[in-house]
mmCIF file of C-alpha atoms and ligand atoms in Angstrom:
data_model
loop_
_atom_site.group_PDB
_atom_site.id
_atom_site.type_symbol
_atom_site.label_atom_id
_atom_site.label_comp_id
_atom_site.label_asym_id
_atom_site.label_seq_id
_atom_site.Cartn_x
_atom_site.Cartn_y
_atom_site.Cartn_z
ATOM 1 C CA MET A 1 -5.459 42.784 1.229
ATOM 2 C CA GLY A 2 -5.360 39.590 3.278
ATOM 3 C CA LYS A 3 -4.358 36.211 1.962
ATOM 4 C CA ILE A 4 -7.912 34.855 1.838
ATOM 5 C CA GLU A 5 -9.199 37.932 0.042
ATOM 6 C CA ARG A 6 -6.397 37.693 -2.518
ATOM 7 C CA ILE A 7 -7.107 34.016 -3.255
ATOM 8 C CA LEU A 8 -10.864 34.634 -3.532
ATOM 9 C CA LYS A 9 -10.263 37.472 -6.000
ATOM 10 C CA GLU A 10 -8.066 35.273 -8.145
ATOM 11 C CA LEU A 11 -10.631 32.459 -8.109
ATOM 12 C CA THR A 12 -13.421 34.854 -9.069
ATOM 13 C CA VAL A 13 -11.407 36.221 -11.990
ATOM 14 C CA GLU A 14 -10.896 32.642 -13.155
ATOM 15 C CA HIS A 15 -14.632 31.949 -12.937
ATOM 16 C CA THR A 16 -15.293 34.817 -15.332
ATOM 17 C CA GLU A 17 -12.579 33.656 -17.693
ATOM 18 C CA PHE A 18 -13.935 30.074 -17.633
ATOM 19 C CA LEU A 19 -17.520 31.217 -18.225
ATOM 20 C CA ASN A 20 -16.349 32.968 -21.384
ATOM 21 C CA LYS A 21 -14.581 29.834 -22.541
ATOM 22 C CA ILE A 22 -17.680 27.753 -21.825
ATOM 23 C CA LYS A 23 -19.840 30.147 -23.831
ATOM 24 C CA ASN A 24 -17.458 29.759 -26.739
ATOM 25 C CA PHE A 25 -17.515 25.947 -26.426
ATOM 26 C CA GLN A 26 -21.309 25.955 -26.374
ATOM 27 C CA GLU A 27 -21.458 27.962 -29.583
ATOM 28 C CA LYS A 28 -19.037 25.571 -31.245
ATOM 29 C CA LEU A 29 -20.881 22.478 -30.019
ATOM 30 C CA GLU A 30 -23.910 23.829 -31.804
ATOM 31 C CA ASN A 31 -22.360 25.255 -34.968
ATOM 32 C CA ASP A 32 -18.902 23.817 -35.408
ATOM 33 C CA PHE A 33 -18.833 20.335 -33.876
ATOM 34 C CA SER A 34 -15.667 18.264 -34.329
ATOM 35 C CA GLU A 35 -13.544 15.717 -32.502
ATOM 36 C CA GLU A 36 -10.879 18.410 -32.045
ATOM 37 C CA LEU A 37 -13.454 20.509 -30.221
ATOM 38 C CA LEU A 38 -14.099 17.598 -27.849
ATOM 39 C CA GLU A 39 -10.351 17.338 -27.216
ATOM 40 C CA GLU A 40 -10.227 21.075 -26.478
ATOM 41 C CA ILE A 41 -13.109 20.752 -24.027
ATOM 42 C CA LEU A 42 -11.467 17.816 -22.242
ATOM 43 C CA GLU A 43 -8.185 19.694 -22.036
ATOM 44 C CA PHE A 44 -9.972 22.714 -20.557
ATOM 45 C CA ILE A 45 -11.574 20.488 -17.931
ATOM 46 C CA GLU A 46 -8.452 18.520 -17.115
ATOM 47 C CA LYS A 47 -6.102 21.512 -16.963
ATOM 48 C CA ASP A 48 -7.950 24.734 -16.157
ATOM 49 C CA ILE A 49 -10.834 23.385 -14.109
ATOM 50 C CA GLU A 50 -8.683 20.835 -12.276
ATOM 51 C CA GLU A 51 -6.054 23.388 -11.309
ATOM 52 C CA HIS A 52 -8.777 25.778 -10.175
ATOM 53 C CA ALA A 53 -10.305 23.071 -7.963
ATOM 54 C CA ARG A 54 -6.856 22.329 -6.546
ATOM 55 C CA LYS A 55 -6.400 25.989 -5.593
ATOM 56 C CA GLU A 56 -9.702 25.860 -3.739
ATOM 57 C CA GLU A 57 -9.112 22.541 -2.030
ATOM 58 C CA GLU A 58 -5.496 23.195 -1.066
ATOM 59 C CA ASP A 59 -4.462 26.877 -1.159
ATOM 60 C CA LEU A 60 -7.788 28.288 -0.003
ATOM 61 C CA VAL A 61 -8.429 25.586 2.601
ATOM 62 C CA ASP A 62 -4.907 26.138 4.016
ATOM 63 C CA ALA A 63 -5.533 29.875 4.297
ATOM 64 C CA ILE A 64 -8.923 29.266 5.939
ATOM 65 C CA GLU A 65 -7.421 26.912 8.480
ATOM 66 C CA GLU A 66 -4.819 29.513 9.350
ATOM 67 C CA ALA A 67 -7.621 31.984 10.065
ATOM 68 C CA ASP A 68 -10.038 29.644 11.835
ATOM 69 C CA LYS A 69 -9.347 26.021 12.655
ATOM 70 C CA ASN A 70 -13.033 25.360 13.264
ATOM 71 C CA PHE A 71 -14.333 26.538 9.920
ATOM 72 C CA ASP A 72 -16.077 23.721 8.061
ATOM 73 C CA SER A 73 -14.308 23.668 4.711
ATOM 74 C CA ASP A 74 -15.926 20.416 3.542
ATOM 75 C CA ALA A 75 -18.531 22.399 1.595
ATOM 76 C CA LEU A 76 -15.757 23.660 -0.677
ATOM 77 C CA ILE A 77 -14.637 20.166 -1.553
ATOM 78 C CA PHE A 78 -18.043 18.501 -1.574
ATOM 79 C CA GLY A 79 -19.306 20.473 -4.584
ATOM 80 C CA HIS A 80 -16.436 19.209 -6.693
ATOM 81 C CA GLN A 81 -17.537 15.590 -6.426
ATOM 82 C CA THR A 82 -20.690 16.265 -8.443
ATOM 83 C CA LEU A 83 -18.562 17.926 -11.113
ATOM 84 C CA ASN A 84 -16.098 15.025 -11.186
ATOM 85 C CA ASP A 85 -18.943 12.562 -11.713
ATOM 86 C CA ALA A 86 -20.307 14.629 -14.608
ATOM 87 C CA VAL A 87 -16.795 14.770 -16.137
ATOM 88 C CA ASP A 88 -16.546 10.962 -15.954
ATOM 89 C CA ASP A 89 -19.951 10.631 -17.630
ATOM 90 C CA LEU A 90 -18.922 12.989 -20.427
ATOM 91 C CA LYS A 91 -15.659 11.098 -20.973
ATOM 92 C CA SER A 92 -17.532 7.794 -21.264
ATOM 93 C CA VAL A 93 -19.979 9.242 -23.800
ATOM 94 C CA ILE A 94 -17.105 10.699 -25.845
ATOM 95 C CA ASP A 95 -15.371 7.299 -25.870
ATOM 96 C CA GLU A 96 -18.603 5.669 -27.081
ATOM 97 C CA PHE A 97 -19.039 8.359 -29.716
ATOM 98 C CA LYS A 98 -15.540 7.730 -31.069
ATOM 99 C CA ILE A 99 -16.346 4.073 -31.729
ATOM 100 C CA GLY A 100 -19.728 4.881 -33.229
ATOM 101 C CA LYS A 101 -21.753 3.638 -30.287
ATOM 102 C CA THR A 102 -23.519 6.892 -29.559
ATOM 103 C CA SER A 103 -24.627 10.047 -31.347
ATOM 104 C CA GLN A 104 -23.256 13.569 -31.524
ATOM 105 C CA LYS A 105 -26.513 14.718 -29.955
ATOM 106 C CA GLU A 106 -25.795 12.608 -26.895
ATOM 107 C CA VAL A 107 -22.255 14.036 -26.541
ATOM 108 C CA VAL A 108 -23.657 17.566 -26.735
ATOM 109 C CA LYS A 109 -26.248 16.703 -24.097
ATOM 110 C CA TYR A 110 -23.609 15.520 -21.610
ATOM 111 C CA ALA A 111 -21.301 18.451 -22.324
ATOM 112 C CA GLU A 112 -24.182 20.878 -21.771
ATOM 113 C CA ARG A 113 -25.042 19.113 -18.540
ATOM 114 C CA LEU A 114 -21.487 19.497 -17.274
ATOM 115 C CA PHE A 115 -21.336 23.167 -18.292
ATOM 116 C CA THR A 116 -24.590 23.871 -16.449
ATOM 117 C CA LEU A 117 -23.213 22.200 -13.317
ATOM 118 C CA ILE A 118 -19.997 24.215 -13.541
ATOM 119 C CA LYS A 119 -21.945 27.473 -13.900
ATOM 120 C CA ASP A 120 -24.212 26.636 -10.950
ATOM 121 C CA HIS A 121 -21.160 25.718 -8.922
ATOM 122 C CA PHE A 122 -19.459 29.055 -9.626
ATOM 123 C CA ILE A 123 -22.641 30.917 -8.686
ATOM 124 C CA GLU A 124 -22.911 28.995 -5.423
ATOM 125 C CA GLU A 125 -19.290 29.771 -4.564
ATOM 126 C CA GLU A 126 -19.499 33.456 -5.403
ATOM 127 C CA HIS A 127 -22.863 34.092 -3.784
ATOM 128 C CA PHE A 128 -22.706 31.899 -0.690
ATOM 129 C CA LEU A 129 -19.413 30.183 0.005
ATOM 130 C CA PHE A 130 -16.908 32.937 -0.789
ATOM 131 C CA PRO A 131 -18.735 35.691 1.144
ATOM 132 C CA ASP A 132 -18.855 33.421 4.215
ATOM 133 C CA ILE A 133 -15.146 32.697 3.910
ATOM 134 C CA LEU A 134 -14.293 36.363 3.447
ATOM 135 C CA LYS A 135 -16.096 37.163 6.700
ATOM 136 C CA LEU A 136 -13.566 35.001 8.543
ATOM 137 C CA GLU A 137 -10.796 37.299 7.510
ATOM 138 C CA LEU A 138 -12.688 40.554 7.951
ATOM 139 C CA GLU A 139 -13.876 39.631 11.449
ATOM 140 C CA ARG A 140 -10.332 38.937 12.568
ATOM 141 C CA PHE A 141 -9.321 42.536 11.942
ATOM 142 C CA GLU A 142 -12.333 44.150 13.576
HETATM 143 FE FE1 FE2 B 1 -15.114 24.983 -6.739
HETATM 144 FE FE1 FE2 B 2 -14.390 27.998 -8.081
#
């Protein structure tokens, strides 16, 4: 297995793991809402999701550039900006919620919005971006 293939496999396994976590968070947002839950969600985003994005932007991009200097890897990084913006929005709403300036319903709305964006992002990577990247490696050994 080549380097690119190995990294893509690892990233895909993480997607599945994160989707399970998100499903669990969504259930809790609906049935078991608490400030601790919000802390858990923020920690998940700041640790797991951040580290995953770093692997894509650094480890994967490095491996791609080794295989093909001309490959346009901006698409990999571009998608993360939308997610970062949604994370900032959620953080602001949580801060407002903590000082009584906004409702629980509003926090749930922003968390759901972020989760939907994350899911769409994973789908886009697995269905379009990753297969294109994998081709780079496969074509080299033809
Ligand atoms: Fe990504
Ligand atoms: Fe990803």
